[in-house]
Structure formats: C-alpha cells, structure tokens
mmCIF file with all atom_site columns, C-alpha atoms in Angstrom:
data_model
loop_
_atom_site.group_PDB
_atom_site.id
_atom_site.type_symbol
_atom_site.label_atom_id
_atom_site.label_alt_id
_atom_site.label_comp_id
_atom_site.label_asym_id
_atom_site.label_entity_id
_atom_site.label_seq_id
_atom_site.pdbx_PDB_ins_code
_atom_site.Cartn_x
_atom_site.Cartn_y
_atom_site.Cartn_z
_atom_site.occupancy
_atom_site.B_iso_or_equiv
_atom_site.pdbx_formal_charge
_atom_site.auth_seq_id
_atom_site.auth_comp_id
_atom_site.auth_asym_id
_atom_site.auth_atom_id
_atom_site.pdbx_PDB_model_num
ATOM 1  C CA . UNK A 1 1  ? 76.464  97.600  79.662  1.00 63.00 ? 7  UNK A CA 1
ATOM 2  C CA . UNK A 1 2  ? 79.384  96.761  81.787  1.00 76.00 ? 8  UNK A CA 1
ATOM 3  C CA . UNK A 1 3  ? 83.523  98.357  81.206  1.00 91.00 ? 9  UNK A CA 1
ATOM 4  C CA . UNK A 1 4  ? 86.870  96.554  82.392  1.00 92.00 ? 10 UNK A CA 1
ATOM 5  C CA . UNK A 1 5  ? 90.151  96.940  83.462  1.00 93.00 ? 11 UNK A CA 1
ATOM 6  C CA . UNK A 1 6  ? 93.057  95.804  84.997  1.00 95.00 ? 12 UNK A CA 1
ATOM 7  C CA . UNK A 1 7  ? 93.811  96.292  88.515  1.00 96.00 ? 13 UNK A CA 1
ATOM 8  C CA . UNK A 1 8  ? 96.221  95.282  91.155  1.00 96.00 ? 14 UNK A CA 1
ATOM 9  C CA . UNK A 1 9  ? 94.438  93.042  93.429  1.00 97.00 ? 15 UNK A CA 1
ATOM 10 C CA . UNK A 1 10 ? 95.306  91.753  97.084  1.00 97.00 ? 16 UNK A CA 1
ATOM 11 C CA . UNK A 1 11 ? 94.781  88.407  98.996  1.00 97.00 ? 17 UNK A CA 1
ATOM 12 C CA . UNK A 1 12 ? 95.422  86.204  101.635 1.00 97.00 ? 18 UNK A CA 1
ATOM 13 C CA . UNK A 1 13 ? 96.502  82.909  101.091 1.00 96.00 ? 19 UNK A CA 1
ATOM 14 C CA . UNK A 1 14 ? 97.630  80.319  103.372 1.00 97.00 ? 20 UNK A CA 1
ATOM 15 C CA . UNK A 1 15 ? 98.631  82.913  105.142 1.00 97.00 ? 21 UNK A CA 1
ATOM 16 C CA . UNK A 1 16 ? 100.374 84.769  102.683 1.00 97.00 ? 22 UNK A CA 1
ATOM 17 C CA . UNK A 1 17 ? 99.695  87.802  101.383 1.00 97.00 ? 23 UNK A CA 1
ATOM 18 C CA . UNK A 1 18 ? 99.344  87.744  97.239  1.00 97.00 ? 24 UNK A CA 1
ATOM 19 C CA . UNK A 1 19 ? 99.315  90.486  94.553  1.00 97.00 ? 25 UNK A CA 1
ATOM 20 C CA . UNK A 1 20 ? 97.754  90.042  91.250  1.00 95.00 ? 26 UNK A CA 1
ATOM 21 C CA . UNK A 1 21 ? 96.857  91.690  88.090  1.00 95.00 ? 27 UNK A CA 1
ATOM 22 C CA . UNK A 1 22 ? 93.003  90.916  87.395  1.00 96.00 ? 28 UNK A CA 1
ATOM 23 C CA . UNK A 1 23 ? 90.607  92.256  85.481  1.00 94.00 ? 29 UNK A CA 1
ATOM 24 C CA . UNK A 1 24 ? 87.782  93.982  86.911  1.00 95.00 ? 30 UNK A CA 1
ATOM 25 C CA . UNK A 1 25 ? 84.527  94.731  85.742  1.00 94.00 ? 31 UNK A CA 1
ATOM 26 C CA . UNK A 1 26 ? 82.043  98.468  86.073  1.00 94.00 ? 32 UNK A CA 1
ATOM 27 C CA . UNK A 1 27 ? 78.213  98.691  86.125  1.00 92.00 ? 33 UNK A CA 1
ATOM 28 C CA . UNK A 1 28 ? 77.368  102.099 83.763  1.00 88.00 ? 34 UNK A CA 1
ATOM 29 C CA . UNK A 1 29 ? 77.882  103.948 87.335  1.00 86.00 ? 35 UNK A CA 1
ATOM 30 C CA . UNK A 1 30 ? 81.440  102.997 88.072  1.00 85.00 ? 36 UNK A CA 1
ATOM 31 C CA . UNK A 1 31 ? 80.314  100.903 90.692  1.00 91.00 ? 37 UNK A CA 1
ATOM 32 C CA . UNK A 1 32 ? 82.068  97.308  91.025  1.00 93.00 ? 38 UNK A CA 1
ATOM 33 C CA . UNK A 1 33 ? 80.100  93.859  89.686  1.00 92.00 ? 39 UNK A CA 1
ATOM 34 C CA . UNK A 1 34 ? 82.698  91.586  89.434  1.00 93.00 ? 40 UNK A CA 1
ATOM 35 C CA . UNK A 1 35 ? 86.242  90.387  88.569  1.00 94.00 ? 41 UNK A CA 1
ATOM 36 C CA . UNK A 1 36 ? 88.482  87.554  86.986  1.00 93.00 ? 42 UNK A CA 1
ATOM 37 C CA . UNK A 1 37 ? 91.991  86.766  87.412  1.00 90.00 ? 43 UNK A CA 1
ATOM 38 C CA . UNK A 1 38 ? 94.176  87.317  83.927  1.00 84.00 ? 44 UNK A CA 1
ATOM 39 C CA . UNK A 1 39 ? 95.666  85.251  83.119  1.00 82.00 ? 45 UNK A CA 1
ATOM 40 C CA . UNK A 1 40 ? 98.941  85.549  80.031  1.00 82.00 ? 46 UNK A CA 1
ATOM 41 C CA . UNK A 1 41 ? 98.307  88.722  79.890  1.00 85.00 ? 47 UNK A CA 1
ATOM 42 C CA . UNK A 1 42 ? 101.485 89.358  78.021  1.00 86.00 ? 48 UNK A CA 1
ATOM 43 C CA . UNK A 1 43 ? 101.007 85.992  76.296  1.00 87.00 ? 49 UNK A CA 1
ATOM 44 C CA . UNK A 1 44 ? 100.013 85.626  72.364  1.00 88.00 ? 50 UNK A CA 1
ATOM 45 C CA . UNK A 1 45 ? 98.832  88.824  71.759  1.00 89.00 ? 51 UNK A CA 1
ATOM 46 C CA . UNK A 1 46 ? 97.906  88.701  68.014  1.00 93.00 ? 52 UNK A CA 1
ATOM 47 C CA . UNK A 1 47 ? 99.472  92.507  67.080  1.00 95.00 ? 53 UNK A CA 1
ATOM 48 C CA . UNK A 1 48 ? 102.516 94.559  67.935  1.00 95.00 ? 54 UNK A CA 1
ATOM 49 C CA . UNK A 1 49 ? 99.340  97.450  69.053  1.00 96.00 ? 55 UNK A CA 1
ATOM 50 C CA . UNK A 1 50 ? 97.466  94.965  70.510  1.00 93.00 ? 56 UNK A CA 1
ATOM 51 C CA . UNK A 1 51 ? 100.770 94.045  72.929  1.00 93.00 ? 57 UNK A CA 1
ATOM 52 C CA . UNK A 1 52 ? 101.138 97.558  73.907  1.00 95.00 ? 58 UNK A CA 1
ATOM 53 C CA . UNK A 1 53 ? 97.881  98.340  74.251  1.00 93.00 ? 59 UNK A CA 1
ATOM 54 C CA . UNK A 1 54 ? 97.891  96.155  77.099  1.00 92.00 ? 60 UNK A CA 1
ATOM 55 C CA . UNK A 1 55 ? 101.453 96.690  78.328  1.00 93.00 ? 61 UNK A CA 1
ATOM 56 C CA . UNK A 1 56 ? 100.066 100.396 78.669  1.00 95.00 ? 62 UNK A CA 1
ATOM 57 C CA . UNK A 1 57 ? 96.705  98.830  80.573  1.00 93.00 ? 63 UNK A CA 1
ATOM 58 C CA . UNK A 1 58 ? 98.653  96.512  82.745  1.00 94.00 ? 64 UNK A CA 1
ATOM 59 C CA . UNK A 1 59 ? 101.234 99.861  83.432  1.00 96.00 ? 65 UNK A CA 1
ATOM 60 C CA . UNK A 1 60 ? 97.678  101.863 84.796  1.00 96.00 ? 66 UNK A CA 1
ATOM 61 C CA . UNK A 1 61 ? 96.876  99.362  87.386  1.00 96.00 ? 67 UNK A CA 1
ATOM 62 C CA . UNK A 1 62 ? 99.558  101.017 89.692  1.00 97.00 ? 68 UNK A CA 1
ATOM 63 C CA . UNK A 1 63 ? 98.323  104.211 89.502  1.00 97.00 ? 69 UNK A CA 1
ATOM 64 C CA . UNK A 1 64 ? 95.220  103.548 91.093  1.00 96.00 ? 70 UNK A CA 1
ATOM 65 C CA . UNK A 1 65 ? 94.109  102.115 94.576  1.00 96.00 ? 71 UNK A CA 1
ATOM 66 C CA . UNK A 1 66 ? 95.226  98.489  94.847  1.00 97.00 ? 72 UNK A CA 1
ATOM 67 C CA . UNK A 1 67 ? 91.537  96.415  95.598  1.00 97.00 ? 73 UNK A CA 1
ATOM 68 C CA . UNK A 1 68 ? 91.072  93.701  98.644  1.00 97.00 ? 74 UNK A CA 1
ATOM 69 C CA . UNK A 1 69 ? 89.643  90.543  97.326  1.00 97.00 ? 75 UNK A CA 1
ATOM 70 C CA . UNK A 1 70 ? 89.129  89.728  101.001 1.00 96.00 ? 76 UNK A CA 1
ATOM 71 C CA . UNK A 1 71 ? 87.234  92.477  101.732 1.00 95.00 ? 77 UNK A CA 1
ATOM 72 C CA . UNK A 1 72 ? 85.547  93.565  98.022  1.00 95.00 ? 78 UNK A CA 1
ATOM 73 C CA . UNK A 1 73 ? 85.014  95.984  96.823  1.00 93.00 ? 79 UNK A CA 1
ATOM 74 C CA . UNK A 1 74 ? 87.087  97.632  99.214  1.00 95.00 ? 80 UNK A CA 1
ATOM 75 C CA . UNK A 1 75 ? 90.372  99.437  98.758  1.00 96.00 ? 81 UNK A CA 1
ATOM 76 C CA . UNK A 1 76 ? 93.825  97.642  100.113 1.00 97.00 ? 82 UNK A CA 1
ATOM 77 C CA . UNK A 1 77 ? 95.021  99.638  103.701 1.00 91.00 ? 83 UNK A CA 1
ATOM 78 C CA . UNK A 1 78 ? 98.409  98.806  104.395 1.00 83.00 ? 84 UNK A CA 1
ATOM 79 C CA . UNK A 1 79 ? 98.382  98.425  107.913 1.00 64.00 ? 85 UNK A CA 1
#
C-alpha cells in the first residue's frame, strides 16, 4: 500500500527553472515510488470540506523540502 501528497517540485525547462505543486507518492517505508503533476487542484472540488481539505494540503507543501525532478528523489539545493 502506497500514501500521497502534495509537494513543491523543481525543474528545468528550456532553460528555465519551474516550480510546481505535484503529487507524490510513499512505499509503506516513506521511501519515494513515484509522482504526477496536479493538475486544478483548486478546481471543482465537490464540498466546501473537500476544498479546504486540500487548500490545507496544498498550504503543507511549503513546509517541507522542495523535491528536484531533475535529480529524484533528491531534495532542491539552492545554489
């Protein structure tokens, strides 16, 4: 059995470095097996709870490390 959450993510594009919300997806021993970008998040959200339920998830992703698609699993080191 897997878990998810949101996280801040971190890319290079074209150059450009890019910053996204995804979600991101635990193996029973916290360790990383995947992610998916997330798309409308905020976006048709059939209850008032169910909208702040994931306000409240979205508002977590800052508080922890910000993860390096380029580099995953890896934490983002701002150089």
């Amino acid at each position: 059995m897997s878990t998810w959450n949101h996280r801040v993510v971190t890319r290079i594009e074209n150059d450009v470095r890019l910053f996204s919300i995804y979600e991101v997806y635990y193996n029973n021993d916290e360790t990383f097996n995947g992610y998916c970008e997330a798309k409308n998040l905020l976006k048709d959200i059939e209850s008032l709870k169910g909208l702040k339920w994931t306000h409240k998830a979205i508002k977590n992703a800052f508080k922890k490390p910000i993860l390096d698609l380029d580099n995953w699993p890896e934490e983002y080191n701002k150089k």
